[in-house]
PDB file of C-alpha atoms in Angstrom:
ATOM      1  CA  UNK K   1      74.791 -98.384  -8.629  1.00 80.00           C
ATOM      2  CA  UNK K   2      72.816 -96.686 -11.393  1.00 87.00           C
ATOM      3  CA  UNK K   3      73.869 -93.154 -12.342  1.00 89.00           C
ATOM      4  CA  UNK K   4      70.589 -91.510 -11.249  1.00 91.00           C
ATOM      5  CA  UNK K   5      71.248 -92.678  -7.684  1.00 93.00           C
ATOM      6  CA  UNK K   6      74.654 -91.036  -7.493  1.00 94.00           C
ATOM      7  CA  UNK K   7      75.569 -87.536  -6.311  1.00 95.00           C
ATOM      8  CA  UNK K   8      78.061 -86.276  -8.865  1.00 93.00           C
ATOM      9  CA  UNK K   9      78.320 -82.501  -8.584  1.00 95.00           C
ATOM     10  CA  UNK K  10      80.619 -80.920  -6.035  1.00 96.00           C
ATOM     11  CA  UNK K  11      77.875 -78.382  -5.242  1.00 96.00           C
ATOM     12  CA  UNK K  12      75.511 -81.218  -4.256  1.00 95.00           C
ATOM     13  CA  UNK K  13      78.133 -82.731  -1.933  1.00 96.00           C
ATOM     14  CA  UNK K  14      78.812 -79.340  -0.345  1.00 97.00           C
ATOM     15  CA  UNK K  15      75.067 -78.625   0.133  1.00 96.00           C
ATOM     16  CA  UNK K  16      74.486 -81.964   1.912  1.00 97.00           C
ATOM     17  CA  UNK K  17      77.598 -81.601   4.088  1.00 96.00           C
ATOM     18  CA  UNK K  18      76.821 -77.996   5.010  1.00 97.00           C
ATOM     19  CA  UNK K  19      73.023 -78.013   5.428  1.00 96.00           C
ATOM     20  CA  UNK K  20      72.342 -81.681   6.211  1.00 96.00           C
ATOM     21  CA  UNK K  21      72.243 -83.513   9.504  1.00 97.00           C
ATOM     22  CA  UNK K  22      75.008 -86.020  10.296  1.00 97.00           C
ATOM     23  CA  UNK K  23      75.395 -89.232  12.243  1.00 97.00           C
ATOM     24  CA  UNK K  24      78.760 -90.763  13.125  1.00 97.00           C
ATOM     25  CA  UNK K  25      80.056 -94.303  13.412  1.00 97.00           C
ATOM     26  CA  UNK K  26      83.703 -95.261  14.077  1.00 97.00           C
ATOM     27  CA  UNK K  27      84.096 -96.274  10.379  1.00 97.00           C
ATOM     28  CA  UNK K  28      81.810 -93.862   8.508  1.00 97.00           C
ATOM     29  CA  UNK K  29      79.984 -90.534   8.897  1.00 98.00           C
ATOM     30  CA  UNK K  30      76.536 -90.150   7.213  1.00 97.00           C
ATOM     31  CA  UNK K  31      75.250 -86.717   6.209  1.00 97.00           C
ATOM     32  CA  UNK K  32      71.677 -86.536   4.880  1.00 97.00           C
ATOM     33  CA  UNK K  33      69.406 -83.832   3.496  1.00 97.00           C
ATOM     34  CA  UNK K  34      65.932 -84.071   1.847  1.00 96.00           C
ATOM     35  CA  UNK K  35      66.066 -83.622  -1.943  1.00 94.00           C
ATOM     36  CA  UNK K  36      62.452 -83.244  -3.275  1.00 91.00           C
ATOM     37  CA  UNK K  37      62.936 -86.118  -5.757  1.00 93.00           C
ATOM     38  CA  UNK K  38      61.165 -89.469  -5.994  1.00 94.00           C
ATOM     39  CA  UNK K  39      64.406 -91.310  -5.320  1.00 94.00           C
ATOM     40  CA  UNK K  40      67.445 -90.966  -3.039  1.00 95.00           C
ATOM     41  CA  UNK K  41      70.912 -90.112  -4.228  1.00 97.00           C
ATOM     42  CA  UNK K  42      74.189 -91.198  -2.660  1.00 97.00           C
ATOM     43  CA  UNK K  43      77.720 -89.824  -2.601  1.00 97.00           C
ATOM     44  CA  UNK K  44      80.852 -91.397  -1.230  1.00 97.00           C
ATOM     45  CA  UNK K  45      83.832 -89.393   0.026  1.00 97.00           C
ATOM     46  CA  UNK K  46      87.245 -90.876   0.956  1.00 97.00           C
ATOM     47  CA  UNK K  47      90.026 -88.499   1.938  1.00 96.00           C
ATOM     48  CA  UNK K  48      93.659 -88.912   0.919  1.00 96.00           C
ATOM     49  CA  UNK K  49      94.348 -89.390   4.634  1.00 96.00           C
ATOM     50  CA  UNK K  50      92.771 -92.832   4.322  1.00 96.00           C
ATOM     51  CA  UNK K  51      95.444 -94.028   1.865  1.00 96.00           C
ATOM     52  CA  UNK K  52      96.611 -94.030  -1.689  1.00 97.00           C
ATOM     53  CA  UNK K  53      94.327 -94.462  -4.668  1.00 97.00           C
ATOM     54  CA  UNK K  54      94.045 -98.261  -4.455  1.00 97.00           C
ATOM     55  CA  UNK K  55      92.919 -98.134  -0.841  1.00 97.00           C
ATOM     56  CA  UNK K  56      90.558 -95.208  -1.409  1.00 97.00           C
ATOM     57  CA  UNK K  57      88.926 -96.922  -4.411  1.00 97.00           C
ATOM     58  CA  UNK K  58      88.495-100.190  -2.424  1.00 97.00           C
ATOM     59  CA  UNK K  59      86.825 -98.291   0.421  1.00 97.00           C
ATOM     60  CA  UNK K  60      84.462 -96.520  -2.028  1.00 97.00           C
ATOM     61  CA  UNK K  61      83.586 -99.866  -3.654  1.00 96.00           C
ATOM     62  CA  UNK K  62      82.760-101.386  -0.252  1.00 97.00           C
ATOM     63  CA  UNK K  63      80.524 -98.485   0.738  1.00 97.00           C
ATOM     64  CA  UNK K  64      78.821 -98.374  -2.668  1.00 96.00           C
ATOM     65  CA  UNK K  65      78.108-102.119  -2.632  1.00 96.00           C
ATOM     66  CA  UNK K  66      76.721-102.071   0.936  1.00 96.00           C
ATOM     67  CA  UNK K  67      74.425 -99.230  -0.068  1.00 96.00           C
ATOM     68  CA  UNK K  68      73.402-100.826  -3.366  1.00 95.00           C
ATOM     69  CA  UNK K  69      72.386-104.069  -1.643  1.00 94.00           C
ATOM     70  CA  UNK K  70      69.855-102.292   0.570  1.00 93.00           C
ATOM     71  CA  UNK K  71      68.641 -99.723  -1.952  1.00 93.00           C
ATOM     72  CA  UNK K  72      65.136-101.159  -1.806  1.00 92.00           C
ATOM     73  CA  UNK K  73      64.884-100.621   1.961  1.00 93.00           C
ATOM     74  CA  UNK K  74      66.140 -96.985   1.971  1.00 94.00           C
ATOM     75  CA  UNK K  75      63.528 -94.202   2.017  1.00 94.00           C
ATOM     76  CA  UNK K  76      63.148 -92.092  -1.116  1.00 94.00           C
ATOM     77  CA  UNK K  77      63.691 -88.345  -1.351  1.00 95.00           C
ATOM     78  CA  UNK K  78      67.054 -87.971   0.383  1.00 96.00           C
ATOM     79  CA  UNK K  79      70.606 -86.973  -0.614  1.00 97.00           C
ATOM     80  CA  UNK K  80      73.176 -88.847   1.461  1.00 97.00           C
ATOM     81  CA  UNK K  81      76.963 -88.569   1.673  1.00 97.00           C
ATOM     82  CA  UNK K  82      78.990 -91.319   3.315  1.00 98.00           C
ATOM     83  CA  UNK K  83      82.398 -90.089   4.467  1.00 98.00           C
ATOM     84  CA  UNK K  84      85.023 -92.697   5.349  1.00 97.00           C
ATOM     85  CA  UNK K  85      87.023 -92.484   8.585  1.00 97.00           C
ATOM     86  CA  UNK K  86      90.575 -93.754   9.147  1.00 96.00           C
ATOM     87  CA  UNK K  87      89.743 -97.166  10.768  1.00 96.00           C
ATOM     88  CA  UNK K  88      87.842 -98.246   7.600  1.00 97.00           C
ATOM     89  CA  UNK K  89      91.216 -99.130   6.019  1.00 95.00           C
ATOM     90  CA  UNK K  90      91.315-102.429   7.954  1.00 95.00           C
ATOM     91  CA  UNK K  91      87.593-103.130   7.785  1.00 96.00           C
ATOM     92  CA  UNK K  92      86.107-105.947   5.716  1.00 96.00           C
ATOM     93  CA  UNK K  93      82.845-105.793   3.758  1.00 97.00           C
ATOM     94  CA  UNK K  94      80.675-107.115   6.627  1.00 97.00           C
ATOM     95  CA  UNK K  95      81.931-104.412   9.033  1.00 97.00           C
ATOM     96  CA  UNK K  96      81.276-101.703   6.451  1.00 97.00           C
ATOM     97  CA  UNK K  97      77.831-103.165   5.718  1.00 97.00           C
ATOM     98  CA  UNK K  98      76.892-103.196   9.437  1.00 97.00           C
ATOM     99  CA  UNK K  99      78.198 -99.615   9.852  1.00 97.00           C
ATOM    100  CA  UNK K 100      76.046 -98.372   6.971  1.00 97.00           C
ATOM    101  CA  UNK K 101      72.984-100.253   8.248  1.00 96.00           C
ATOM    102  CA  UNK K 102      73.523 -98.803  11.725  1.00 96.00           C
ATOM    103  CA  UNK K 103      73.842 -95.253  10.393  1.00 97.00           C
ATOM    104  CA  UNK K 104      70.737 -95.565   8.190  1.00 96.00           C
ATOM    105  CA  UNK K 105      68.734 -96.988  11.068  1.00 95.00           C
ATOM    106  CA  UNK K 106      69.825 -94.249  13.509  1.00 95.00           C
ATOM    107  CA  UNK K 107      69.043 -91.597  10.867  1.00 95.00           C
ATOM    108  CA  UNK K 108      65.546 -93.054  10.357  1.00 94.00           C
ATOM    109  CA  UNK K 109      66.229 -93.574   6.609  1.00 95.00           C
ATOM    110  CA  UNK K 110      65.241 -97.244   6.472  1.00 93.00           C
ATOM    111  CA  UNK K 111      61.675 -98.086   5.421  1.00 88.00           C
ATOM    112  CA  UNK K 112      59.596 -99.819   8.078  1.00 78.00           C
ATOM    113  CA  UNK K 113      59.352-103.500   7.335  1.00 62.00           C
ATOM    114  CA  UNK K 114      55.797-104.766   7.281  1.00 42.00           C
ATOM    115  CA  UNK K 115      55.219-108.169   8.823  1.00 40.00           C
TER     116      UNK K 115
END
């Protein structure tokens, strides 16, 4: 995912988590807040409770890739933080992908598809 689409500052993460609205799934929690930009930015948070560095990095890669693949269908102008939950350790890519799609749909952050 390109750098401009990533949340990098701790203050940005904290702002989204504190002021934003959240939606939960058994694998992931999504927090979102409008950002007044022409594009959306994404952050990925995986606690040490999930596992050691190899496991945490794998989980972040899965969440990043699932988000990157549907970047075109996500509404612009939002900051989003995806926070991993414990069961994600055993999840494969397709489960993570479905969880992210479900969260984005419930949050109303997917663009309407024109037929």
